[in-house]
Amino acid sequence: MLRTFAARRHTPCSLASASKLSVGLPKTSRLAFGVNRGFRTHHPVLEPIKPFLLTDIGEGIAEVEVLKVAVKEGDTINEFDPVCEVQSDKATVEITSRFSGTVKKVHYNVGDIAIVGKPLIDIDTPDADAEDIPAPDTPTENTQSKATPQPEAVPSSTPAVTVETSGKVLATPAVRRIARENNVDLARVPATGKGGRVLKGDILRFLKEGPTEVSSQPDTLQSRPQSEAAAEDQVVPVRGLMRTMIKTMTAATAVPHFGLDEEVEMDRLMEVRTGLKGMAQERSVKLTFMPFFIKAASLALKQYPILNSQLSNDQQTVVYKGAHNIGVAMDTPSGLIVPNIKDVQRLSIMEVAGELNRLQQLGKEGKLGTQDLTGGTFTISNIGVIGGTYARPVVNLPEVCIGAVGSIRKMPRFAEDGSVVPRSIMCVSWSADHRIIDGATMGRFSNAFKRYLEDPNSMLVDMK
Ligand code: COA
């Protein structure tokens, strides 16, 4: 999941140090420091201070949030020492130094938004020769990095972060943020969470009561009424996944949504799943209802491909996506993320289940990478796992359709002979981009989806 990139070796030069750039990244990301040739005009050879630029993250990402700054001005750092940790919409990345030297300037503080193409830090590397430094837009790091052996991989959490990347202190992003903002070393905060996790209450207590009192009297403090801590308002800056959610959901409000709710009788599917559970276990796969929903959606998408399309930004073209990369809204310890299962149209239900298991595991561990989080073409959200009957999902742009399923509930329904019978009912709520999806198409797609689930044998007919 992680990659380390080595920078191009620049020789020959009397002052040059050919150094390596070590950046832990999710599969498809590219994050690299560039070095600005023009900078040298301001600094003579005797003091070759170099600005490291944040460049080429990929996926169209133009900015990242600075989560942690590991250096300050005047620090002496060695090659591969951590410089900072940043978070894009997709991943968290620790960046290490490619040079040894003295930090002359740190351009960002924790919580700042670092802009691609702008310097992160300036570093004085007396043994370097700026003549040999490429211009910022020279893509040398990425092109050579793939073939270069990795002398030192830098551990980096790829995901939507749940754990301190140091690997020492477990905490959620919200807790880490509070710690950062108050200059608190999380390792000093007595943790009461499972596995030594520092909970929000722990850090708030620590801030309120101070370290000495907390560490010496943890029991007393824990027994204090919650209301005491909760009484004050707290202002917390918007960061991390919440920031991403604000951006994506705000963009989605520009899209007129068409909504449709439908009921699905789940009794036959429940029988089928029960019958297949043993086979799934033999293959070490957990077979829930989701793989059936995902496969049924894919089969229905074959009939109504416009629901697997994307409208171009200029609204002049519609791209019918060839692959059914079906996203699954996932409730993870760090928040909502939507990894997608690639090429569902080519996968069996058991293969879909295997993929879902893999994504869920990575989501739990906070290790989902860019590859799994990008490229989705359609989304399904199972809010029923948590509870709730109906939902009003919001399209996950640039996709044009999303479905949310509610909890399966035993409900009275009429049989064909007019008698009242118990049925296992699940509601599915569809939202579609009404600019290009009309209600009739949505309704027909929903009918096809419902039919596949109510009569699972019918899926066999259309599966390849
Ligand atoms: N109604 C009743 N039971 C359901 C259900 C539903 N709609 N969906 C799943 N279940 C059952 C599963 O079958 C499983 O039972 P089992 O152990 O007997 O097999 C159990 O609930 C737990 O399922 P889970 O482990 O969560 O797997 P899943 O494949 O059903 O769902 C996710 C996977 C990722 C979708 C789910 O865990 C999740 O995160 N849902 C939340 C999505 C969300 O937050 N949406 C809001 C978006 S804004």
PDB file of N, CA and C and ligand atoms in Angstrom, residues 245 266 273 277 286-291 293 328-332 336 356-357 360 364 380-386 393 402 405-409 426, ligand 1:
ATOM      1  N   MET A 245     -15.729  16.239   3.605  1.00  0.00           N
ATOM      2  CA  MET A 245     -17.176  16.055   3.487  1.00  0.00           C
ATOM      3  C   MET A 245     -17.857  17.397   3.178  1.00  0.00           C
ATOM      4  N   MET A 266     -37.166  -9.405   1.301  1.00  0.00           N
ATOM      5  CA  MET A 266     -35.828 -10.012   1.416  1.00  0.00           C
ATOM      6  C   MET A 266     -35.866 -11.504   1.763  1.00  0.00           C
ATOM      7  N   ARG A 273     -28.798 -16.613   1.245  1.00  0.00           N
ATOM      8  CA  ARG A 273     -27.564 -16.257   1.949  1.00  0.00           C
ATOM      9  C   ARG A 273     -27.268 -17.279   3.042  1.00  0.00           C
ATOM     10  N   LYS A 277     -23.774 -19.522   3.357  1.00  0.00           N
ATOM     11  CA  LYS A 277     -22.826 -19.074   4.389  1.00  0.00           C
ATOM     12  C   LYS A 277     -21.699 -20.082   4.624  1.00  0.00           C
ATOM     13  N   LYS A 286     -16.635 -13.582   4.588  1.00  0.00           N
ATOM     14  CA  LYS A 286     -17.871 -13.269   5.308  1.00  0.00           C
ATOM     15  C   LYS A 286     -18.882 -12.785   4.289  1.00  0.00           C
ATOM     16  N   LEU A 287     -19.993 -13.534   4.188  1.00  0.00           N
ATOM     17  CA  LEU A 287     -20.993 -13.215   3.160  1.00  0.00           C
ATOM     18  C   LEU A 287     -22.183 -12.519   3.820  1.00  0.00           C
ATOM     19  N   THR A 288     -22.227 -11.210   3.699  1.00  0.00           N
ATOM     20  CA  THR A 288     -23.364 -10.447   4.224  1.00  0.00           C
ATOM     21  C   THR A 288     -24.332 -10.181   3.056  1.00  0.00           C
ATOM     22  N   PHE A 289     -25.277  -9.290   3.248  1.00  0.00           N
ATOM     23  CA  PHE A 289     -26.217  -8.979   2.158  1.00  0.00           C
ATOM     24  C   PHE A 289     -25.590  -8.044   1.121  1.00  0.00           C
ATOM     25  N   MET A 290     -24.606  -7.280   1.565  1.00  0.00           N
ATOM     26  CA  MET A 290     -24.037  -6.256   0.676  1.00  0.00           C
ATOM     27  C   MET A 290     -23.550  -6.796  -0.670  1.00  0.00           C
ATOM     28  N   PRO A 291     -22.840  -7.923  -0.713  1.00  0.00           N
ATOM     29  CA  PRO A 291     -22.376  -8.420  -2.018  1.00  0.00           C
ATOM     30  C   PRO A 291     -23.535  -8.676  -2.978  1.00  0.00           C
ATOM     31  N   PHE A 293     -26.416  -6.955  -2.918  1.00  0.00           N
ATOM     32  CA  PHE A 293     -26.879  -5.622  -3.338  1.00  0.00           C
ATOM     33  C   PHE A 293     -25.959  -5.074  -4.433  1.00  0.00           C
ATOM     34  N   VAL A 328     -18.843   1.763  -1.662  1.00  0.00           N
ATOM     35  CA  VAL A 328     -19.601   1.346  -0.480  1.00  0.00           C
ATOM     36  C   VAL A 328     -19.338   2.375   0.611  1.00  0.00           C
ATOM     37  N   ALA A 329     -20.386   3.067   1.022  1.00  0.00           N
ATOM     38  CA  ALA A 329     -20.218   4.021   2.130  1.00  0.00           C
ATOM     39  C   ALA A 329     -19.858   3.214   3.367  1.00  0.00           C
ATOM     40  N   MET A 330     -18.784   3.581   4.003  1.00  0.00           N
ATOM     41  CA  MET A 330     -18.249   2.765   5.095  1.00  0.00           C
ATOM     42  C   MET A 330     -18.067   3.614   6.344  1.00  0.00           C
ATOM     43  N   ASP A 331     -18.610   3.122   7.412  1.00  0.00           N
ATOM     44  CA  ASP A 331     -18.485   3.807   8.691  1.00  0.00           C
ATOM     45  C   ASP A 331     -17.209   3.301   9.361  1.00  0.00           C
ATOM     46  N   THR A 332     -16.179   4.124   9.395  1.00  0.00           N
ATOM     47  CA  THR A 332     -14.895   3.683   9.973  1.00  0.00           C
ATOM     48  C   THR A 332     -14.612   4.494  11.231  1.00  0.00           C
ATOM     49  N   LEU A 336     -16.736   8.716   7.799  1.00  0.00           N
ATOM     50  CA  LEU A 336     -17.324   8.114   6.594  1.00  0.00           C
ATOM     51  C   LEU A 336     -16.326   8.163   5.437  1.00  0.00           C
ATOM     52  N   LEU A 356     -15.121  -6.839  -0.473  1.00  0.00           N
ATOM     53  CA  LEU A 356     -15.739  -6.023   0.579  1.00  0.00           C
ATOM     54  C   LEU A 356     -15.066  -6.302   1.923  1.00  0.00           C
ATOM     55  N   ASN A 357     -14.798  -7.582   2.192  1.00  0.00           N
ATOM     56  CA  ASN A 357     -14.100  -7.944   3.442  1.00  0.00           C
ATOM     57  C   ASN A 357     -12.756  -7.230   3.520  1.00  0.00           C
ATOM     58  N   GLN A 360     -13.231  -3.515   4.132  1.00  0.00           N
ATOM     59  CA  GLN A 360     -13.693  -3.262   5.504  1.00  0.00           C
ATOM     60  C   GLN A 360     -12.537  -3.375   6.492  1.00  0.00           C
ATOM     61  N   LYS A 364     -11.104  -0.398   8.789  1.00  0.00           N
ATOM     62  CA  LYS A 364     -11.003  -0.483  10.248  1.00  0.00           C
ATOM     63  C   LYS A 364      -9.609  -0.088  10.715  1.00  0.00           C
ATOM     64  N   ILE A 380     -23.368   2.584  -3.096  1.00  0.00           N
ATOM     65  CA  ILE A 380     -24.438   2.023  -2.255  1.00  0.00           C
ATOM     66  C   ILE A 380     -24.061   2.241  -0.791  1.00  0.00           C
ATOM     67  N   SER A 381     -25.033   2.682  -0.028  1.00  0.00           N
ATOM     68  CA  SER A 381     -24.814   2.898   1.397  1.00  0.00           C
ATOM     69  C   SER A 381     -25.772   2.004   2.172  1.00  0.00           C
ATOM     70  N   ASN A 382     -25.238   1.217   3.085  1.00  0.00           N
ATOM     71  CA  ASN A 382     -26.093   0.360   3.903  1.00  0.00           C
ATOM     72  C   ASN A 382     -26.207   0.979   5.283  1.00  0.00           C
ATOM     73  N   ILE A 383     -27.158   1.886   5.410  1.00  0.00           N
ATOM     74  CA  ILE A 383     -27.344   2.556   6.698  1.00  0.00           C
ATOM     75  C   ILE A 383     -28.102   1.627   7.657  1.00  0.00           C
ATOM     76  N   GLY A 384     -28.732   0.594   7.051  1.00  0.00           N
ATOM     77  CA  GLY A 384     -29.508  -0.365   7.847  1.00  0.00           C
ATOM     78  C   GLY A 384     -28.670  -1.113   8.856  1.00  0.00           C
ATOM     79  N   VAL A 385     -27.371  -1.231   8.619  1.00  0.00           N
ATOM     80  CA  VAL A 385     -26.495  -1.897   9.590  1.00  0.00           C
ATOM     81  C   VAL A 385     -26.521  -1.123  10.906  1.00  0.00           C
ATOM     82  N   ILE A 386     -26.593   0.182  10.776  1.00  0.00           N
ATOM     83  CA  ILE A 386     -26.573   1.036  11.966  1.00  0.00           C
ATOM     84  C   ILE A 386     -27.987   1.199  12.522  1.00  0.00           C
ATOM     85  N   PRO A 393     -29.953   9.810   0.539  1.00  0.00           N
ATOM     86  CA  PRO A 393     -28.530   9.913   0.187  1.00  0.00           C
ATOM     87  C   PRO A 393     -28.267  11.057  -0.779  1.00  0.00           C
ATOM     88  N   ILE A 402     -26.881   7.183  -6.357  1.00  0.00           N
ATOM     89  CA  ILE A 402     -26.500   6.528  -5.097  1.00  0.00           C
ATOM     90  C   ILE A 402     -27.749   5.870  -4.519  1.00  0.00           C
ATOM     91  N   VAL A 405     -29.713   1.589   1.582  1.00  0.00           N
ATOM     92  CA  VAL A 405     -30.666   0.574   2.058  1.00  0.00           C
ATOM     93  C   VAL A 405     -30.821   0.686   3.565  1.00  0.00           C
ATOM     94  N   GLY A 406     -32.044   0.456   4.017  1.00  0.00           N
ATOM     95  CA  GLY A 406     -32.334   0.542   5.449  1.00  0.00           C
ATOM     96  C   GLY A 406     -32.312  -0.838   6.093  1.00  0.00           C
ATOM     97  N   SER A 407     -32.726  -0.888   7.351  1.00  0.00           N
ATOM     98  CA  SER A 407     -32.722  -2.157   8.085  1.00  0.00           C
ATOM     99  C   SER A 407     -33.796  -3.100   7.565  1.00  0.00           C
ATOM    100  N   ILE A 408     -33.494  -4.375   7.612  1.00  0.00           N
ATOM    101  CA  ILE A 408     -34.488  -5.379   7.241  1.00  0.00           C
ATOM    102  C   ILE A 408     -35.406  -5.570   8.459  1.00  0.00           C
ATOM    103  N   ARG A 409     -36.694  -5.405   8.231  1.00  0.00           N
ATOM    104  CA  ARG A 409     -37.641  -5.506   9.347  1.00  0.00           C
ATOM    105  C   ARG A 409     -38.762  -6.462   8.996  1.00  0.00           C
ATOM    106  N   MET A 426     -37.040  -4.577   3.329  1.00  0.00           N
ATOM    107  CA  MET A 426     -35.948  -3.598   3.379  1.00  0.00           C
ATOM    108  C   MET A 426     -36.285  -2.465   2.404  1.00  0.00           C
TER     109      MET A 426
HETATM  110  N1  COA B   1     -30.551  -4.945   7.793  1.00  0.00           N
HETATM  111  C1  COA B   1     -30.311  -5.871   8.705  1.00  0.00           C
HETATM  112  N2  COA B   1     -29.117  -6.515   8.886  1.00  0.00           N
HETATM  113  C2  COA B   1     -28.129  -6.150   8.061  1.00  0.00           C
HETATM  114  C3  COA B   1     -28.292  -5.184   7.072  1.00  0.00           C
HETATM  115  C4  COA B   1     -29.561  -4.563   6.945  1.00  0.00           C
HETATM  116  N3  COA B   1     -29.769  -3.645   6.046  1.00  0.00           N
HETATM  117  N4  COA B   1     -27.138  -5.045   6.429  1.00  0.00           N
HETATM  118  C5  COA B   1     -26.285  -5.893   6.976  1.00  0.00           C
HETATM  119  N5  COA B   1     -26.862  -6.569   7.969  1.00  0.00           N
HETATM  120  C6  COA B   1     -26.244  -7.556   8.823  1.00  0.00           C
HETATM  121  C7  COA B   1     -25.156  -8.303   8.099  1.00  0.00           C
HETATM  122  O1  COA B   1     -25.684  -9.329   7.287  1.00  0.00           O
HETATM  123  C8  COA B   1     -24.326  -8.806   9.234  1.00  0.00           C
HETATM  124  O2  COA B   1     -24.990  -9.883   9.866  1.00  0.00           O
HETATM  125  P1  COA B   1     -24.344 -11.363   9.941  1.00  0.00           P
HETATM  126  O3  COA B   1     -23.163 -11.218  10.846  1.00  0.00           O
HETATM  127  O4  COA B   1     -25.414 -12.218  10.461  1.00  0.00           O
HETATM  128  O5  COA B   1     -23.919 -11.725   8.568  1.00  0.00           O
HETATM  129  C9  COA B   1     -24.361  -7.644  10.200  1.00  0.00           C
HETATM  130  O6  COA B   1     -25.513  -6.895   9.843  1.00  0.00           O
HETATM  131  C10 COA B   1     -23.127  -6.762  10.146  1.00  0.00           C
HETATM  132  O7  COA B   1     -22.790  -6.497   8.813  1.00  0.00           O
HETATM  133  P2  COA B   1     -21.436  -5.707   8.453  1.00  0.00           P
HETATM  134  O8  COA B   1     -20.292  -6.408   9.067  1.00  0.00           O
HETATM  135  O9  COA B   1     -21.573  -4.286   8.797  1.00  0.00           O
HETATM  136  O10 COA B   1     -21.251  -5.908   6.893  1.00  0.00           O
HETATM  137  P3  COA B   1     -22.136  -5.424   5.668  1.00  0.00           P
HETATM  138  O11 COA B   1     -21.487  -6.049   4.502  1.00  0.00           O
HETATM  139  O12 COA B   1     -23.563  -5.678   5.840  1.00  0.00           O
HETATM  140  O13 COA B   1     -21.911  -3.830   5.607  1.00  0.00           O
HETATM  141  C11 COA B   1     -20.704  -1.792   5.466  1.00  0.00           C
HETATM  142  C12 COA B   1     -20.650  -3.311   5.344  1.00  0.00           C
HETATM  143  C13 COA B   1     -19.307  -1.270   5.224  1.00  0.00           C
HETATM  144  C14 COA B   1     -21.648  -1.227   4.455  1.00  0.00           C
HETATM  145  C15 COA B   1     -21.189  -1.391   6.852  1.00  0.00           C
HETATM  146  O14 COA B   1     -20.383  -1.998   7.835  1.00  0.00           O
HETATM  147  C16 COA B   1     -21.204   0.099   7.108  1.00  0.00           C
HETATM  148  O15 COA B   1     -20.193   0.722   7.401  1.00  0.00           O
HETATM  149  N6  COA B   1     -22.412   0.689   7.051  1.00  0.00           N
HETATM  150  C17 COA B   1     -22.595   2.115   7.368  1.00  0.00           C
HETATM  151  C18 COA B   1     -22.752   2.937   6.123  1.00  0.00           C
HETATM  152  C19 COA B   1     -23.010   4.380   6.470  1.00  0.00           C
HETATM  153  O16 COA B   1     -22.510   4.923   7.429  1.00  0.00           O
HETATM  154  N7  COA B   1     -23.817   5.016   5.646  1.00  0.00           N
HETATM  155  C20 COA B   1     -24.157   6.384   5.827  1.00  0.00           C
HETATM  156  C21 COA B   1     -23.588   7.165   4.729  1.00  0.00           C
HETATM  157  S1  COA B   1     -23.918   8.880   4.911  1.00  0.00           S
END
